[in-house]
XYZ file of C-alpha atoms in Angstrom:
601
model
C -3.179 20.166 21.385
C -6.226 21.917 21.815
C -8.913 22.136 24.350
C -11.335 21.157 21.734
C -9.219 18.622 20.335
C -8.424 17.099 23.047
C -12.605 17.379 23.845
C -13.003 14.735 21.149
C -10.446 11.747 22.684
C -11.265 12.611 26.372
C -14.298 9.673 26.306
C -11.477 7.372 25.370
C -9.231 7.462 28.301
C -9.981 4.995 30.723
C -10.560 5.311 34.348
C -7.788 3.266 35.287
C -4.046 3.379 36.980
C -1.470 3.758 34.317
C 1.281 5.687 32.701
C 0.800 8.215 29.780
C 3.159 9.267 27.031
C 3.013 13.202 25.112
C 4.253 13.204 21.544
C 4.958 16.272 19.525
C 4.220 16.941 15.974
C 7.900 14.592 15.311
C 6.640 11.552 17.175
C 9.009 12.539 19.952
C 7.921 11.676 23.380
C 8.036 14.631 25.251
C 6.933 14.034 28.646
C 5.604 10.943 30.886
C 3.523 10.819 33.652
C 1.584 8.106 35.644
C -1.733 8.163 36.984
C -3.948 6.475 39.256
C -6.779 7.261 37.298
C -5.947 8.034 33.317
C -8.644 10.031 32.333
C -8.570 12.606 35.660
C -5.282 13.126 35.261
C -4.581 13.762 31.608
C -7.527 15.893 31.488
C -6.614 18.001 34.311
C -3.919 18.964 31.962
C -6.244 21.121 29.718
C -8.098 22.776 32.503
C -6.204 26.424 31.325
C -7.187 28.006 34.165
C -5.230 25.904 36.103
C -2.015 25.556 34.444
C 1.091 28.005 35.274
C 3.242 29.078 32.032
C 5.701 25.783 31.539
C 3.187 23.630 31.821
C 0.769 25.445 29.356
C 3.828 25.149 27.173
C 4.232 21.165 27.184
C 0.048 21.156 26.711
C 0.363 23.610 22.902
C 3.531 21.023 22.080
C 1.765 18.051 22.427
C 0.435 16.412 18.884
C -0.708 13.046 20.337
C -1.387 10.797 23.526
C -0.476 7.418 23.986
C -1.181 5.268 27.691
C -0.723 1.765 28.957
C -3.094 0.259 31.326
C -1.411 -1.791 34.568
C -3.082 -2.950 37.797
C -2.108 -0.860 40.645
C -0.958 2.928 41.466
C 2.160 1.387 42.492
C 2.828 -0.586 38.724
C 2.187 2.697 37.186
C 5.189 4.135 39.120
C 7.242 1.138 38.385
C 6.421 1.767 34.810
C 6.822 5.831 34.611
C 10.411 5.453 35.996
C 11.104 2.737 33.685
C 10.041 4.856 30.420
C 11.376 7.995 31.657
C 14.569 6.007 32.019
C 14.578 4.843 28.301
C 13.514 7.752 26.695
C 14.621 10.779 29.000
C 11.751 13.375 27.823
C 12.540 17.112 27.354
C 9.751 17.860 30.431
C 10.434 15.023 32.964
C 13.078 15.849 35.603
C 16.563 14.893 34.276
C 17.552 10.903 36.279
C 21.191 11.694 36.232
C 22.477 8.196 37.579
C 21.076 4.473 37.393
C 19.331 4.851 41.245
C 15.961 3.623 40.959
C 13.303 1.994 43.086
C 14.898 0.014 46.408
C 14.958 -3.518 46.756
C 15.780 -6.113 49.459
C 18.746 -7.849 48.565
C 19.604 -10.807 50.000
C 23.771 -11.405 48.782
C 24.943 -15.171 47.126
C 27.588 -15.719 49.851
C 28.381 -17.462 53.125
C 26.001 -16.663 55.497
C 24.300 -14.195 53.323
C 23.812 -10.591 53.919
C 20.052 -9.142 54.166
C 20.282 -5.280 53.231
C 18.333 -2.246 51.721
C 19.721 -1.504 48.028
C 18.315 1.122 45.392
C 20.955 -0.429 42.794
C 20.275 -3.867 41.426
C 23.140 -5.679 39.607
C 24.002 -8.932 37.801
C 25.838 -10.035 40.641
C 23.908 -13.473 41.435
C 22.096 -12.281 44.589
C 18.479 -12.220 44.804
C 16.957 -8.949 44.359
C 13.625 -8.816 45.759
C 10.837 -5.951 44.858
C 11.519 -2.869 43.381
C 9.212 -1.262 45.983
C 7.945 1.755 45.392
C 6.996 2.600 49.052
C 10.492 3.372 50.629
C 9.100 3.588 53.919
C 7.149 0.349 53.833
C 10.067 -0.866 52.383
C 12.635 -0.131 55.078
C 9.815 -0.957 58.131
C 9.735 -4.723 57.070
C 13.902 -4.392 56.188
C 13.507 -3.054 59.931
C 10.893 -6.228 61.209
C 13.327 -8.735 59.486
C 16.054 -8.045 60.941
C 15.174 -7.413 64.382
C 13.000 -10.973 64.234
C 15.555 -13.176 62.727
C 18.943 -11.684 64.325
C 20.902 -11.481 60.868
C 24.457 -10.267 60.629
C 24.658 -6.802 58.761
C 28.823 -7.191 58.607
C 30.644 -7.230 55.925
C 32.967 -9.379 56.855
C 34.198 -12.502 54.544
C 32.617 -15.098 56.342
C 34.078 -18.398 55.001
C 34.838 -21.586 56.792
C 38.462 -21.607 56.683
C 38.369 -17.803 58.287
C 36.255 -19.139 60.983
C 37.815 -22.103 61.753
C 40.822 -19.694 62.034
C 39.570 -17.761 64.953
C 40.409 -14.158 62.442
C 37.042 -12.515 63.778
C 35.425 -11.684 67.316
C 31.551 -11.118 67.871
C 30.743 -7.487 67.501
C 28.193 -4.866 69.748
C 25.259 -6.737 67.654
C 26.067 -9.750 69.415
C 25.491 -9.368 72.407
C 22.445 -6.824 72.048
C 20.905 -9.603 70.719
C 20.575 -8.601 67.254
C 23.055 -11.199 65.657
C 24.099 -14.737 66.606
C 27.577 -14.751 65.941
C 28.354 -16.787 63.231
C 32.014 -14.848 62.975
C 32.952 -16.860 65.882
C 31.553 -19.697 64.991
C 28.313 -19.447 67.309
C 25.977 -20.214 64.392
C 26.150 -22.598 61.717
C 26.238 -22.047 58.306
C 23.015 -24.896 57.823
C 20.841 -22.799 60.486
C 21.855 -19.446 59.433
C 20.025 -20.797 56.035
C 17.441 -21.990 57.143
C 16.727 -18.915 58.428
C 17.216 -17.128 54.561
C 14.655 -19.462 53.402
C 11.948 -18.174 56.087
C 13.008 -14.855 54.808
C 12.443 -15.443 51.255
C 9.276 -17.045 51.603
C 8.118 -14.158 53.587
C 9.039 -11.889 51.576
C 7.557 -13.552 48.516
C 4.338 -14.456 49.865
C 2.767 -11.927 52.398
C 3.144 -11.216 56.348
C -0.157 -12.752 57.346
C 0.773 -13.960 60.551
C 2.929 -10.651 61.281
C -0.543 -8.463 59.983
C -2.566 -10.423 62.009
C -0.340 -9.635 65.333
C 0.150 -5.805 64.876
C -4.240 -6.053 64.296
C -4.462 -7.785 67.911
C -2.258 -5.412 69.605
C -3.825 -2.422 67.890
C -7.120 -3.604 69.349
C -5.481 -3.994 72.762
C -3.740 -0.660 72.552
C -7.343 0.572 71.438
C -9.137 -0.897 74.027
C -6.713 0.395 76.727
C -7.140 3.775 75.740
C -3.453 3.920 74.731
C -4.690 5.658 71.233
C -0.601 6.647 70.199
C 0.051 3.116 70.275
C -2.566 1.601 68.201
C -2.449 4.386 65.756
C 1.518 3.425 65.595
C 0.477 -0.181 64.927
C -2.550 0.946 61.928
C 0.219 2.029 60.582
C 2.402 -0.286 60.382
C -0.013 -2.820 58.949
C -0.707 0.216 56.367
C 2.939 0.097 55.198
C 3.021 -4.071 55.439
C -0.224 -4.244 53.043
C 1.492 -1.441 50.757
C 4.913 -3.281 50.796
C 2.850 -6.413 49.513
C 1.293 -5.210 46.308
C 2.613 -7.777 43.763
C 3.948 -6.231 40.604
C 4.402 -7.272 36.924
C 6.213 -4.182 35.466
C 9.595 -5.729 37.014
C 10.070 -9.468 36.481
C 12.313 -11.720 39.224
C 14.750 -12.395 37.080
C 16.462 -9.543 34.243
C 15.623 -11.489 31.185
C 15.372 -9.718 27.671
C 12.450 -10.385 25.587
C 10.015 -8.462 23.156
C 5.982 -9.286 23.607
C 3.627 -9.249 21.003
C 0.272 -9.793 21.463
C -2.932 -9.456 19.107
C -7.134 -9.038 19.223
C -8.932 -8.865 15.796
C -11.701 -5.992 15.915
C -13.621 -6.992 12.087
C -11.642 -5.759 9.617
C -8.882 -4.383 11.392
C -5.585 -6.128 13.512
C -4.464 -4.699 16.706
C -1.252 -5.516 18.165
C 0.667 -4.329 20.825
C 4.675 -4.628 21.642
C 6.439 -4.293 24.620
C 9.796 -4.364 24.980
C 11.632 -6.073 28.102
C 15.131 -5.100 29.163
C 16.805 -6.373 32.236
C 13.783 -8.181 33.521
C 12.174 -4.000 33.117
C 8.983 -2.886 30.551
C 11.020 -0.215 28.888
C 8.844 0.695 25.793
C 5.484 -0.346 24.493
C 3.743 0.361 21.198
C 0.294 -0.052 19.473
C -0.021 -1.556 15.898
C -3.255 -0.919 13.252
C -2.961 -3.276 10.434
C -6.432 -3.250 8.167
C -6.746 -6.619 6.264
C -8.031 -6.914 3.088
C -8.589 -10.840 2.468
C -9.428 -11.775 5.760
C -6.077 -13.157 6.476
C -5.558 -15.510 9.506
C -4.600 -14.314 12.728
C -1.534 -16.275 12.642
C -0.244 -14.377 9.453
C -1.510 -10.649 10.942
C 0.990 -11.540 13.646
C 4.038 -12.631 11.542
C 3.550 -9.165 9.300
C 3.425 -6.953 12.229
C 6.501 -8.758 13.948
C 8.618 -8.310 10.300
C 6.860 -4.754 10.673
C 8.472 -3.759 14.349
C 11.834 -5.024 12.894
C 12.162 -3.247 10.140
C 14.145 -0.471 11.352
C 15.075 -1.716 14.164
C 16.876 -5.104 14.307
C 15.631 -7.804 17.187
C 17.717 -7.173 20.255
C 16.607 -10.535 21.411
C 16.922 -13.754 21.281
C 13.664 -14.656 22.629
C 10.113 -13.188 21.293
C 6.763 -13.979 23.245
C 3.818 -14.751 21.250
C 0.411 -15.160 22.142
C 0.032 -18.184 20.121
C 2.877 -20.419 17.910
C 3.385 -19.231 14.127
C 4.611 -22.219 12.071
C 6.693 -22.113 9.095
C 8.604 -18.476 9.945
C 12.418 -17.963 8.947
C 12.671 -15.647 11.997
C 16.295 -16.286 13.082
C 14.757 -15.992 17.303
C 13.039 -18.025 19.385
C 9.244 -17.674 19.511
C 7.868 -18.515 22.796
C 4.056 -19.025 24.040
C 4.271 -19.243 28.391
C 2.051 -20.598 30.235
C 3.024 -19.170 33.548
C 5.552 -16.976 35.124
C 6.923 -13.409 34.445
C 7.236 -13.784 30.879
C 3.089 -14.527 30.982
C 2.838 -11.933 33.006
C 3.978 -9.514 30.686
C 2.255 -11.192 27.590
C -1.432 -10.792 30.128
C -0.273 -7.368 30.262
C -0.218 -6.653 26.673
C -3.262 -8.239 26.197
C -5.180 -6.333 28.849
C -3.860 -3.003 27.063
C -5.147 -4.349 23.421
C -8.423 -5.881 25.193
C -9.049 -2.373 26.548
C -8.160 -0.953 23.057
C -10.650 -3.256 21.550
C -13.216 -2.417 23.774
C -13.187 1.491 23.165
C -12.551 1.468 19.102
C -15.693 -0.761 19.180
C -17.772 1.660 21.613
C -16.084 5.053 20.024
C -17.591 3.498 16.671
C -21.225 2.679 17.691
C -21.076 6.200 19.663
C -19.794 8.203 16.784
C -22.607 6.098 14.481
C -25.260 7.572 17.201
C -23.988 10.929 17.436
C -23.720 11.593 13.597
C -27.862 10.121 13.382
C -28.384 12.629 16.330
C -27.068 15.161 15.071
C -28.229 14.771 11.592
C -31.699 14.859 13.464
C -30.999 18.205 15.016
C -29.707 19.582 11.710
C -33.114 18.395 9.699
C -34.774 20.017 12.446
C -33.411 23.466 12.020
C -33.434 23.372 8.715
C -37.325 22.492 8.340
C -37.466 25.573 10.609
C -35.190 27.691 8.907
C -36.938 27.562 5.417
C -40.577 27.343 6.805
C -40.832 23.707 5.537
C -44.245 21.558 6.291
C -42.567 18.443 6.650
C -38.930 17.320 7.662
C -36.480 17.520 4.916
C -35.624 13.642 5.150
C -35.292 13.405 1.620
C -33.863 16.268 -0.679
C -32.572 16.838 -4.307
C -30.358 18.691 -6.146
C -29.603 19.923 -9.440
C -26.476 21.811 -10.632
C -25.539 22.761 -14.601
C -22.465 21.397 -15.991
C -20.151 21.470 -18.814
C -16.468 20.856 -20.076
C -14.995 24.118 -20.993
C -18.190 25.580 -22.944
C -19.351 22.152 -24.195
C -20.933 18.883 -23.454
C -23.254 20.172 -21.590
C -25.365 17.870 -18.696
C -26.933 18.356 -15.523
C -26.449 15.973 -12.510
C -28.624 15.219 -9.615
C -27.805 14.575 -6.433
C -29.864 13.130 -3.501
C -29.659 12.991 -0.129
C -31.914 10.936 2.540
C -32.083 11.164 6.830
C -28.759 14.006 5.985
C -26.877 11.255 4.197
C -25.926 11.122 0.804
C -27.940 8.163 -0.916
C -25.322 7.949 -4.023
C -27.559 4.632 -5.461
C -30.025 7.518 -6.029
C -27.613 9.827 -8.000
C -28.246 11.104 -11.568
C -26.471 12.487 -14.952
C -28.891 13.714 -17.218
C -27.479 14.096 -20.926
C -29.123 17.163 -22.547
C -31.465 16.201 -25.471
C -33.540 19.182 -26.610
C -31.223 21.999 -25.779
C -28.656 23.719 -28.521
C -25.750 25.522 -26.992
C -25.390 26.686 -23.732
C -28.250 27.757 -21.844
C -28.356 26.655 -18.295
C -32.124 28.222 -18.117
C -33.698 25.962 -20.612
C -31.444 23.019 -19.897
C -32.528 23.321 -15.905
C -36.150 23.196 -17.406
C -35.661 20.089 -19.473
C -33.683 18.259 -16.344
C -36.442 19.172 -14.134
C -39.318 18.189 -16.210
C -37.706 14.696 -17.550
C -37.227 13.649 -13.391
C -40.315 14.624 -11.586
C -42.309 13.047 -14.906
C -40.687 9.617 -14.436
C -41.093 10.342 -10.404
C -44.685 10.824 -11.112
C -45.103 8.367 -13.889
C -43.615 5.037 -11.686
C -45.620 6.431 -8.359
C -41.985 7.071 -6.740
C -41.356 9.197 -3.554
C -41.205 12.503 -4.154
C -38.438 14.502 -2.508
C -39.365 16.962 0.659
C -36.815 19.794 -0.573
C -35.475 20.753 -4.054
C -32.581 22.248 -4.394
C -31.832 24.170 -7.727
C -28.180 25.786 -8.017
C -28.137 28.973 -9.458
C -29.990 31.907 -9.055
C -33.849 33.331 -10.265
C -33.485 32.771 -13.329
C -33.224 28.984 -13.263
C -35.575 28.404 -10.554
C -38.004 29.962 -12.375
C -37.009 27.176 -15.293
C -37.243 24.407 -12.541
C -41.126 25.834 -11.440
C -42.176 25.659 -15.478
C -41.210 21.984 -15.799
C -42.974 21.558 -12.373
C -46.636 23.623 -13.221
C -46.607 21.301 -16.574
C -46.521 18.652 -14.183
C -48.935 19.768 -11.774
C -46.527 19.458 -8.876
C -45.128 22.590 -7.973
C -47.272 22.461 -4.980
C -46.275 19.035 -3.626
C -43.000 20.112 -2.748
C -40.753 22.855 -1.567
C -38.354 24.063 -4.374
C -35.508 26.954 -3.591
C -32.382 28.832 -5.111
C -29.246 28.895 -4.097
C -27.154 31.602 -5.829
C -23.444 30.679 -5.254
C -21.563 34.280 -4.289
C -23.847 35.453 -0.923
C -24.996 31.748 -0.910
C -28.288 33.465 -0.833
C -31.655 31.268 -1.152
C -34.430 32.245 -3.202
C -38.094 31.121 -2.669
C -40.728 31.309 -5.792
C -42.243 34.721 -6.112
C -40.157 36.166 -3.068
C -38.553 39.263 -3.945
C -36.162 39.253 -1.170
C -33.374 36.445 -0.729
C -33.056 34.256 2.699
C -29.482 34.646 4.176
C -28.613 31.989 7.018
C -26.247 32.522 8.968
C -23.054 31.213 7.847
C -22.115 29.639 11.084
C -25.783 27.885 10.936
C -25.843 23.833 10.419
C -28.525 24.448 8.027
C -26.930 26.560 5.864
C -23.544 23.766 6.338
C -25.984 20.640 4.698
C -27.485 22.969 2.228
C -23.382 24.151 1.180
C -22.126 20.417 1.773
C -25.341 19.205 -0.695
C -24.458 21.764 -3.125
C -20.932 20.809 -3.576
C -21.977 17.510 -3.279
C -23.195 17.731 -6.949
C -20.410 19.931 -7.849
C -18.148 17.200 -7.474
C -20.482 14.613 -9.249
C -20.309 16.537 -12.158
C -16.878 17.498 -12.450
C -16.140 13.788 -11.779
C -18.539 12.419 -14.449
C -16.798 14.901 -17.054
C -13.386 13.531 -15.945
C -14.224 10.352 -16.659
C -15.367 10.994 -20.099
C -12.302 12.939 -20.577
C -10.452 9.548 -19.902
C -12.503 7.896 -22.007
C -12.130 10.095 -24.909
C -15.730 10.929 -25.120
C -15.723 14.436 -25.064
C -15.238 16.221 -27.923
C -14.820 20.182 -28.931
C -15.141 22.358 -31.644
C -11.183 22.109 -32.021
C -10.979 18.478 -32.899
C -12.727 19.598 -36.227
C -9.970 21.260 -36.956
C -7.337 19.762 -39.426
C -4.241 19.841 -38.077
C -4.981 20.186 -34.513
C -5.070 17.089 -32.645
C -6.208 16.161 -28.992
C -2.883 17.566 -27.013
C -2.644 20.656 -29.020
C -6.954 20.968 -27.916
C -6.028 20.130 -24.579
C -2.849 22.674 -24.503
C -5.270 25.224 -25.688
C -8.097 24.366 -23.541
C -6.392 24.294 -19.694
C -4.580 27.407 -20.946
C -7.382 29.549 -22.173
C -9.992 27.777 -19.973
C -12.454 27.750 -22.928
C -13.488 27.203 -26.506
C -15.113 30.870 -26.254
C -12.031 32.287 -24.840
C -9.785 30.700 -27.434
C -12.043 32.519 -30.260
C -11.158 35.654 -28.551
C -7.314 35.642 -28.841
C -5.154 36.967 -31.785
C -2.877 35.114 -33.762
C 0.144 36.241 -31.794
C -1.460 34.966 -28.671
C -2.190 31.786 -29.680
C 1.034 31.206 -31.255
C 2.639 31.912 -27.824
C 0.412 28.718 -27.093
C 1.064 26.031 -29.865
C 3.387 27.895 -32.022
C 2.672 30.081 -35.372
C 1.341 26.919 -38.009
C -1.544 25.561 -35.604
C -2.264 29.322 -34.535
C -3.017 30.254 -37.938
C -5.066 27.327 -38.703
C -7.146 28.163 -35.021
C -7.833 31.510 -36.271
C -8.690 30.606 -39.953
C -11.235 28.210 -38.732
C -12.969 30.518 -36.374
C -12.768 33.066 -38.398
C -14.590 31.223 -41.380
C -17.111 29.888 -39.006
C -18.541 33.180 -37.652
């Protein structure tokens, strides 16, 4: 991707924590990242000044950006080790085993265990965090067991052992930092108790403890003992850090897809995340455009039948945002009202809300920006060719014919830079025999500006005539029968320097070809190119045109239309021999060609 390229989606990132995904020109992700804030740190990837030579070499490979919006700096980490997990990209650093995040564990046993874990398994114990702050993490692993005196043995501590006298009280003991339930010291109901003061406090927040370590940090402060309070700032630092609720990671390591939906007018936004082991392991955003203004209800179903496809649901349980009734879906659909799986769904719907938000503002922005700079371009081109008034409303005429016959002119027009196709024209030619662009330009010219003139409609700013002198000169002659070749400006615009000619200049105008003015005048020009290539091709379809070779017995429309797209035109065909034709449609329908032509000299 490209500076500039990347120039035109910068105003869409948000400034926001989250985690971004690179895709190359295969839809392969490529590299993840997370951010604190989305925009400043995608965009410092194009600052090329900056870069050193690998990562300059993930920037030219990436083809498109993708990012999902969470709450905190510390989600977004949750998140980014999650994806890079699941998808391994080719720049990421290589996660070579299953370690991730620690947690506090606290083990489904007899007198349970309390330790520090970075692996969490389906083994029935509670697994509480991840955290992504190890050192928070092990300071209130630290504070929990020093204030409730836990064992940290890993000894099999069941009744019958006790009551058997197999263990003795170790060092911890009698340093005060364990009661001794191996010997029997401390029950099994207080020891408990005890878990459950844990748990709470670890689920809820260290108030109490945060309020303490403030008081003596204001003590320490006020006795001048400035080590000590700085000791206790910090520990309240960690504490508040070690806190942060998360969403990416749910309590429990359920398995679920999300779906969620917004409707923007005529378009359906979904997004899908997929849950794994409790863990957001992929996300992805859905466009569906509606064309009946379906219900909301069956936008949803399509895109779910959409996701699984390909890939089969892994699931057996799929979160909604509202219930679908009536769907053969062979899973459970599920709309929560609190918990993780809610969580996740508010999740998704923050990321489409946010997605909602900026397609809606990108439009009205673009909308502005094209009228701005339609503005500027009016602007330069009034200055450009001299003009008294702003071009707001111009014309333009362009010759056409099917292969040396038929001949018509069309018109097109263009108002504020815009093309104003309700204002378009075909004019059939009436008066002219043949093909002569010079006298059909006059006739086109004259049979317009009269009815213009006639009804009292407004008259165009700029005129446009394609084609060189000689058929601007037509155009003026139409307009001095008129009287109006003074109420507007009228130019030439010769098609191989794209040079523009003024009446009675000698010299032509050349713009420069990087100029915007010269870019509408080119764009208006093959503007009515394409209207009259595309009003011929419908006649073709139609039948309606005819040639000089359907008069010909024997030679019916294919054998015209072999001849025609191979010669290019009836002219051309009167100029080949016998033999050449023949190579064509074969020796019989040569020879009649050539006969005909030749008798019709």
């Amino acid at each position: 991707m490209t500076t500039s390229a990347f120039e035109e989606i910068v105003s869409s990132l948000p400034d926001a924590p989250g985690v971004y995904k690179y895709f190359d020109i295969n839809d392969i992700i490529i590299y993840i990242g997370k951010a604190k804030n989305l925009k400043k740190r995608i965009s410092s990837y194009f600052k090329t000044d900056q870069l050193n030579a690998k990562t300059t070499l993930l920037v030219k490979s990436i083809a498109r950006i993708e990012f999902v919006i969470v709450d905190t700096e510390h989600d977004a980490l949750l998140l980014e080790n999650n994806f890079i997990k699941q998808h391994q990209p080719k720049y990421n650093i290589n996660l070579k085993d299953d370690k991730t995040f620690p947690y506090i564990v606290i083990k489904k046993e007899p007198f349970p265990r309390v330790f520090f874990s970075r692996q969490k398994r389906n083994d029935g114990a509670t697994y509480l965090g991840p955290y992504t702050n190890v050192m928070a993490t092990r300071l209130i692993y630290n504070l929990v067991a020093e204030q409730f005196q836990l064992r940290s043995c890993h000894l099999n501590l069941a009744q019958k052992k006790i009551a058997e006298k197999k263990y003795k009280v170790c060092l911890d003991y009698h340093i005060k930092k364990c009661k001794g339930p191996c010997e029997g010291l401390q029950t099994e109901d207080d020891y408990n108790t005890t878990i459950t003061d844990i748990k709470f406090l670890l689920k809820n927040n260290f108030k109490e403890i945060i309020q303490s370590f403030t008081h003596k940090m204001y003590d320490a402060s006020a006795a001048l003992e400035f080590e000590l309070a700085q000791s206790y700032k910090k520990k309240i630092e960690l504490i508040e850090a070690f806190s942060a609720k998360s969403i990416i990671e749910a309590s429990s390591p359920i398995n679920i897809d999300v779906f969620a939906l917004e409707i923007l007018n005529t378009t359906g936004l979904v997004h899908y995340m997929k849950v794994r082991e409790g863990k957001i392991v992929a996300t992805q955003n859905i466009q569906l455009e509606t064309k009946l203004d379906e219900p909301k209800e069956d936008l949803l179903q399509f895109a779910i039948v959409q996701i699984y496809l390909d890939k089969p649901c892994e699931v057996s349980e799929v979160i909604l945002p509202f219930e679908l009734i009536d769907t053969s879906f062979d899973f459970t659909l599920l709309v929560p009202q609190r918990g993780d799986k809610k969580n996740f769904l508010d999740l998704a719907i923050k990321n489409l809300q946010y997605l909602k938000f900026e397609i809606r503002r990108l439009k009205m922005n673009f909308d502005d920006a094209i009228e701005k700079d339609k503005q500027l371009v009016l602007e330069q081109l009034q200055k450009d060719l001299y003009l008294q008034n702003l071009p707001v409303h111009i014309e333009c005429f362009d010759n056409s014919n099917f292969q040396g016959s038929y001949p018509v002119s069309a018109m097109v027009c263009f108002k504020n830079g815009h093309p104003s196709k309700n204002d378009y024209r075909i004019f059939k030619v009436k008066t002219v025999q043949g093909i002569d662009d010079f006298a059909t330009m006059k006739e086109v010219i004259y049979r317009r500006y009269k009815k213009l003139k006639e009804t009292n409609s407004p008259l165009p700013n700029l005129i446009i005539i394609d084609g060189g002198k000689g058929q601007l000169n037509a155009a003026l002659e139409s307009l001095q029968i008129l009287g109006m070749q003074n109420q507007f400006t009228v130019i030439g615009l010769a098609k191989n320097k794209e040079e523009i000619f003024f009446p009675h200049d000698k010299e032509s105008l050349l713009l420069n070809y990087t100029s915007d003015s010269l870019k509408l005048i080119t764009q208006i020009r093959d503007e009515v190119h394409r209207f009259g290539i595309q009003f011929h091709r419908k006649l073709r379809e139609k039948g309606t045109i005819k040639t000089v070779l359907n008069n010909i017995d024997g030679i019916g429309e294919f054998t015209a239309q072999k001849l025609l797209k191979h010669f290019g035109s009836v002219q051309q065909i009167k100029q080949q021999s016998e033999v050449d034709l023949a190579f064509v449609i074969g020796t019989i329908k040569a020879r009649l060609v050539k006969n005909y032509f030749s008798s019709n000299q």
